[in-house]
Structures are given as structure tokens and as C-alpha cells.
Amino acid sequence: MAVNTFVKDCDDPNPLIRALAVRTMGCIRVDKITEYLCEPLRKCLKDEDPYVRKTAAVSVAKLHDINATLVEEQGFLDSLRELLGDSNPMVVANAVAALTEINESSSTGKPLIEMDTATINKLLTALNECTEWGQIFILDNL
């Protein structure tokens, strides 16, 4: 199965291959494949390369569209919240974007980003260094 190839690619030494593998797996919108995506996605959210982490953050939002319960049970929302404190501003912006998208599709109405002083400071730090796209997501949440 092609999914096994993507799972193996998530361990590739090249960060672009890892990012493309997790992105591609997130784009395969088939419920039965989600179980294969969880472990590689978890690894990519903690990857040493910021490009892989930012790509994995977006994949969490895509996975949430397919199976919201799985995302919550697997602790991916907490992983996204941890990425709000990442040293790379694009990772922070993508984590904010993913949490915003998940929050908009959630039926609870409870905000996923707790706006305390520490979170606001992290977002303001990233704001100055990320792209305009990232700045819009961060400012919308502030």
C-alpha cells in the first residue's frame, strides 16, 4: 500500500521528504488511513526541522476534518498548543492557524487557545518575524 511508503518517508533524513510525506498523508481524506497517520504525525510535530513541524501542524487540522475524536484522543490539540511556544515564528503561525481552523469547526465553542500572559507574549514574539499570512492569523487571535 502507498501509505506504508509515506510512513517510511516520515523517517527520511531529508526534512523536505518528511514534510511532504506527512502533508500527503494528511491530504488523503480517507477515514481508514487516519490510524496510519497518527504515529508519523506525532513524530513530525516534534521534529528537529521547523519546516516539518509547521507542515505537521497543518496536517493536524486536516486530520481533525476527517476524524475530530481521534485528534482529541491522540493528544494532537495539546501538541499544537505546545507549538505556540516554538522558536520558529512560522511554526507558531501554523499552529495558530490550525487551532483556529479546528476551533471554527468545533461544536463546543470553547476557545482552544488560552490567551494568558505567557501565550500572548509568545504570539507577539513570533508576530514580528513571520510572514503576512502568519501575522493575520496571530492578530486575529489576539
PDB file of C-alpha atoms in Angstrom:
ATOM      1  CA  MET A   1       0.000   0.000   0.000  1.00  0.00           C
ATOM      2  CA  ALA A   2       1.258   3.503  -0.811  1.00  0.00           C
ATOM      3  CA  VAL A   3       0.558   4.680   2.739  1.00  0.00           C
ATOM      4  CA  ASN A   4       3.373   2.464   4.029  1.00  0.00           C
ATOM      5  CA  THR A   5       5.776   4.342   1.758  1.00  0.00           C
ATOM      6  CA  PHE A   6       4.654   7.665   3.230  1.00  0.00           C
ATOM      7  CA  VAL A   7       5.042   6.291   6.759  1.00  0.00           C
ATOM      8  CA  LYS A   8       8.632   5.243   5.920  1.00  0.00           C
ATOM      9  CA  ASP A   9       9.284   8.644   4.322  1.00  0.00           C
ATOM     10  CA  CYS A  10       8.413  10.322   7.630  1.00  0.00           C
ATOM     11  CA  ASP A  11      11.720   8.891   8.934  1.00  0.00           C
ATOM     12  CA  ASP A  12      13.770  10.024   5.929  1.00  0.00           C
ATOM     13  CA  PRO A  13      16.945  12.002   6.716  1.00  0.00           C
ATOM     14  CA  ASN A  14      15.818  14.780   4.361  1.00  0.00           C
ATOM     15  CA  PRO A  15      13.389  17.179   6.104  1.00  0.00           C
ATOM     16  CA  LEU A  16      11.638  18.035   2.821  1.00  0.00           C
ATOM     17  CA  ILE A  17      10.816  14.368   2.278  1.00  0.00           C
ATOM     18  CA  ARG A  18       9.492  14.082   5.846  1.00  0.00           C
ATOM     19  CA  ALA A  19       7.344  17.196   5.411  1.00  0.00           C
ATOM     20  CA  LEU A  20       5.988  16.102   2.036  1.00  0.00           C
ATOM     21  CA  ALA A  21       5.181  12.655   3.406  1.00  0.00           C
ATOM     22  CA  VAL A  22       3.149  13.997   6.324  1.00  0.00           C
ATOM     23  CA  ARG A  23       1.466  16.588   4.082  1.00  0.00           C
ATOM     24  CA  THR A  24       0.497  13.947   1.530  1.00  0.00           C
ATOM     25  CA  MET A  25      -0.841  11.621   4.201  1.00  0.00           C
ATOM     26  CA  GLY A  26      -2.914  14.488   5.574  1.00  0.00           C
ATOM     27  CA  CYS A  27      -4.374  15.137   2.137  1.00  0.00           C
ATOM     28  CA  ILE A  28      -5.578  11.552   1.726  1.00  0.00           C
ATOM     29  CA  ARG A  29      -9.014  12.112   3.152  1.00  0.00           C
ATOM     30  CA  VAL A  30      -9.963   8.514   3.860  1.00  0.00           C
ATOM     31  CA  ASP A  31     -11.051   7.614   7.374  1.00  0.00           C
ATOM     32  CA  LYS A  32      -9.355   4.204   7.352  1.00  0.00           C
ATOM     33  CA  ILE A  33      -5.957   5.775   6.682  1.00  0.00           C
ATOM     34  CA  THR A  34      -6.082   8.033   9.742  1.00  0.00           C
ATOM     35  CA  GLU A  35      -4.827   5.269  12.032  1.00  0.00           C
ATOM     36  CA  TYR A  36      -1.640   5.079   9.958  1.00  0.00           C
ATOM     37  CA  LEU A  37      -1.149   8.844  10.144  1.00  0.00           C
ATOM     38  CA  CYS A  38      -1.126   9.200  13.937  1.00  0.00           C
ATOM     39  CA  GLU A  39       2.356   7.965  14.815  1.00  0.00           C
ATOM     40  CA  PRO A  40       4.211   9.678  11.932  1.00  0.00           C
ATOM     41  CA  LEU A  41       2.295  12.880  12.636  1.00  0.00           C
ATOM     42  CA  ARG A  42       3.242  12.726  16.312  1.00  0.00           C
ATOM     43  CA  LYS A  43       6.930  12.366  15.342  1.00  0.00           C
ATOM     44  CA  CYS A  44       6.744  15.203  12.827  1.00  0.00           C
ATOM     45  CA  LEU A  45       5.164  17.572  15.362  1.00  0.00           C
ATOM     46  CA  LYS A  46       8.333  17.123  17.441  1.00  0.00           C
ATOM     47  CA  ASP A  47      10.761  17.055  14.503  1.00  0.00           C
ATOM     48  CA  GLU A  48      14.026  18.966  14.729  1.00  0.00           C
ATOM     49  CA  ASP A  49      13.317  20.805  11.470  1.00  0.00           C
ATOM     50  CA  PRO A  50      10.854  23.740  11.647  1.00  0.00           C
ATOM     51  CA  TYR A  51       9.531  23.109   8.119  1.00  0.00           C
ATOM     52  CA  VAL A  52       8.465  19.622   9.138  1.00  0.00           C
ATOM     53  CA  ARG A  53       6.828  20.912  12.335  1.00  0.00           C
ATOM     54  CA  LYS A  54       4.879  23.645  10.529  1.00  0.00           C
ATOM     55  CA  THR A  55       3.683  21.170   7.911  1.00  0.00           C
ATOM     56  CA  ALA A  56       2.644  18.719  10.617  1.00  0.00           C
ATOM     57  CA  ALA A  57       0.634  21.450  12.373  1.00  0.00           C
ATOM     58  CA  VAL A  58      -1.464  21.992   9.244  1.00  0.00           C
ATOM     59  CA  SER A  59      -1.900  18.218   8.906  1.00  0.00           C
ATOM     60  CA  VAL A  60      -3.469  18.088  12.368  1.00  0.00           C
ATOM     61  CA  ALA A  61      -6.214  20.449  11.161  1.00  0.00           C
ATOM     62  CA  LYS A  62      -6.769  18.268   8.087  1.00  0.00           C
ATOM     63  CA  LEU A  63      -6.942  15.156  10.261  1.00  0.00           C
ATOM     64  CA  HIS A  64      -9.451  16.919  12.512  1.00  0.00           C
ATOM     65  CA  ASP A  65     -11.742  17.428   9.499  1.00  0.00           C
ATOM     66  CA  ILE A  66     -11.700  13.683   8.904  1.00  0.00           C
ATOM     67  CA  ASN A  67     -11.821  12.431  12.498  1.00  0.00           C
ATOM     68  CA  ALA A  68     -12.129  15.025  15.266  1.00  0.00           C
ATOM     69  CA  THR A  69     -12.415  12.436  18.025  1.00  0.00           C
ATOM     70  CA  LEU A  70      -9.130  10.829  17.031  1.00  0.00           C
ATOM     71  CA  VAL A  71      -7.312  14.180  17.142  1.00  0.00           C
ATOM     72  CA  GLU A  72      -8.571  14.819  20.669  1.00  0.00           C
ATOM     73  CA  GLU A  73      -7.902  11.269  21.909  1.00  0.00           C
ATOM     74  CA  GLN A  74      -4.369  11.213  20.487  1.00  0.00           C
ATOM     75  CA  GLY A  75      -3.456  14.495  22.204  1.00  0.00           C
ATOM     76  CA  PHE A  76      -2.779  16.420  18.994  1.00  0.00           C
ATOM     77  CA  LEU A  77      -4.522  19.536  20.316  1.00  0.00           C
ATOM     78  CA  ASP A  78      -2.049  19.644  23.199  1.00  0.00           C
ATOM     79  CA  SER A  79       0.812  19.189  20.726  1.00  0.00           C
ATOM     80  CA  LEU A  80      -0.454  22.175  18.737  1.00  0.00           C
ATOM     81  CA  ARG A  81      -0.666  24.243  21.917  1.00  0.00           C
ATOM     82  CA  GLU A  82       2.956  23.302  22.677  1.00  0.00           C
ATOM     83  CA  LEU A  83       3.958  24.563  19.222  1.00  0.00           C
ATOM     84  CA  LEU A  84       2.689  28.022  20.209  1.00  0.00           C
ATOM     85  CA  GLY A  85       5.944  28.349  22.145  1.00  0.00           C
ATOM     86  CA  ASP A  86       8.160  27.155  19.279  1.00  0.00           C
ATOM     87  CA  SER A  87      11.319  29.101  18.485  1.00  0.00           C
ATOM     88  CA  ASN A  88      10.374  29.372  14.793  1.00  0.00           C
ATOM     89  CA  PRO A  89       7.722  32.016  14.028  1.00  0.00           C
ATOM     90  CA  MET A  90       6.282  30.099  11.053  1.00  0.00           C
ATOM     91  CA  VAL A  91       5.706  27.059  13.248  1.00  0.00           C
ATOM     92  CA  VAL A  92       3.881  29.301  15.719  1.00  0.00           C
ATOM     93  CA  ALA A  93       1.799  30.871  12.936  1.00  0.00           C
ATOM     94  CA  ASN A  94       0.827  27.473  11.513  1.00  0.00           C
ATOM     95  CA  ALA A  95      -0.061  26.169  14.974  1.00  0.00           C
ATOM     96  CA  VAL A  96      -2.299  29.220  15.478  1.00  0.00           C
ATOM     97  CA  ALA A  97      -3.851  28.692  12.036  1.00  0.00           C
ATOM     98  CA  ALA A  98      -4.511  25.009  12.748  1.00  0.00           C
ATOM     99  CA  LEU A  99      -6.017  25.691  16.172  1.00  0.00           C
ATOM    100  CA  THR A 100      -8.184  28.460  14.681  1.00  0.00           C
ATOM    101  CA  GLU A 101      -9.464  26.187  11.922  1.00  0.00           C
ATOM    102  CA  ILE A 102     -10.194  23.400  14.405  1.00  0.00           C
ATOM    103  CA  ASN A 103     -11.904  25.849  16.757  1.00  0.00           C
ATOM    104  CA  GLU A 104     -14.144  27.163  13.963  1.00  0.00           C
ATOM    105  CA  SER A 105     -15.309  23.652  13.100  1.00  0.00           C
ATOM    106  CA  SER A 106     -15.744  22.625  16.734  1.00  0.00           C
ATOM    107  CA  SER A 107     -19.194  22.422  18.203  1.00  0.00           C
ATOM    108  CA  THR A 108     -18.110  23.198  21.777  1.00  0.00           C
ATOM    109  CA  GLY A 109     -17.442  26.870  21.153  1.00  0.00           C
ATOM    110  CA  LYS A 110     -14.693  26.762  23.781  1.00  0.00           C
ATOM    111  CA  PRO A 111     -11.525  28.545  22.566  1.00  0.00           C
ATOM    112  CA  LEU A 112      -8.592  26.197  22.012  1.00  0.00           C
ATOM    113  CA  ILE A 113      -6.002  28.900  22.618  1.00  0.00           C
ATOM    114  CA  GLU A 114      -5.969  30.163  26.187  1.00  0.00           C
ATOM    115  CA  MET A 115      -4.962  33.813  25.997  1.00  0.00           C
ATOM    116  CA  ASP A 116      -2.926  34.225  29.153  1.00  0.00           C
ATOM    117  CA  THR A 117       0.093  36.492  29.500  1.00  0.00           C
ATOM    118  CA  ALA A 118       2.581  33.777  28.537  1.00  0.00           C
ATOM    119  CA  THR A 119       0.691  32.855  25.348  1.00  0.00           C
ATOM    120  CA  ILE A 120       0.238  36.481  24.331  1.00  0.00           C
ATOM    121  CA  ASN A 121       3.968  37.127  24.783  1.00  0.00           C
ATOM    122  CA  LYS A 122       4.832  34.070  22.662  1.00  0.00           C
ATOM    123  CA  LEU A 123       2.491  35.198  19.900  1.00  0.00           C
ATOM    124  CA  LEU A 124       3.800  38.770  19.966  1.00  0.00           C
ATOM    125  CA  THR A 125       7.363  37.487  19.724  1.00  0.00           C
ATOM    126  CA  ALA A 126       6.501  35.438  16.641  1.00  0.00           C
ATOM    127  CA  LEU A 127       4.415  38.231  15.126  1.00  0.00           C
ATOM    128  CA  ASN A 128       7.379  40.388  14.188  1.00  0.00           C
ATOM    129  CA  GLU A 129       9.229  37.638  12.326  1.00  0.00           C
ATOM    130  CA  CYS A 130       6.600  35.651  10.429  1.00  0.00           C
ATOM    131  CA  THR A 131       5.010  36.238   7.044  1.00  0.00           C
ATOM    132  CA  GLU A 132       1.997  38.473   6.463  1.00  0.00           C
ATOM    133  CA  TRP A 133      -0.182  35.370   6.317  1.00  0.00           C
ATOM    134  CA  GLY A 134       1.063  34.270   9.727  1.00  0.00           C
ATOM    135  CA  GLN A 135       0.658  37.781  11.119  1.00  0.00           C
ATOM    136  CA  ILE A 136      -3.004  37.808  10.104  1.00  0.00           C
ATOM    137  CA  PHE A 137      -3.722  34.546  11.941  1.00  0.00           C
ATOM    138  CA  ILE A 138      -1.869  35.713  15.045  1.00  0.00           C
ATOM    139  CA  LEU A 139      -3.534  39.152  15.084  1.00  0.00           C
ATOM    140  CA  ASP A 140      -6.970  37.619  14.583  1.00  0.00           C
ATOM    141  CA  ASN A 141      -6.410  35.555  17.711  1.00  0.00           C
ATOM    142  CA  LEU A 142      -5.112  38.401  19.817  1.00  0.00           C
TER     143      LEU A 142
END
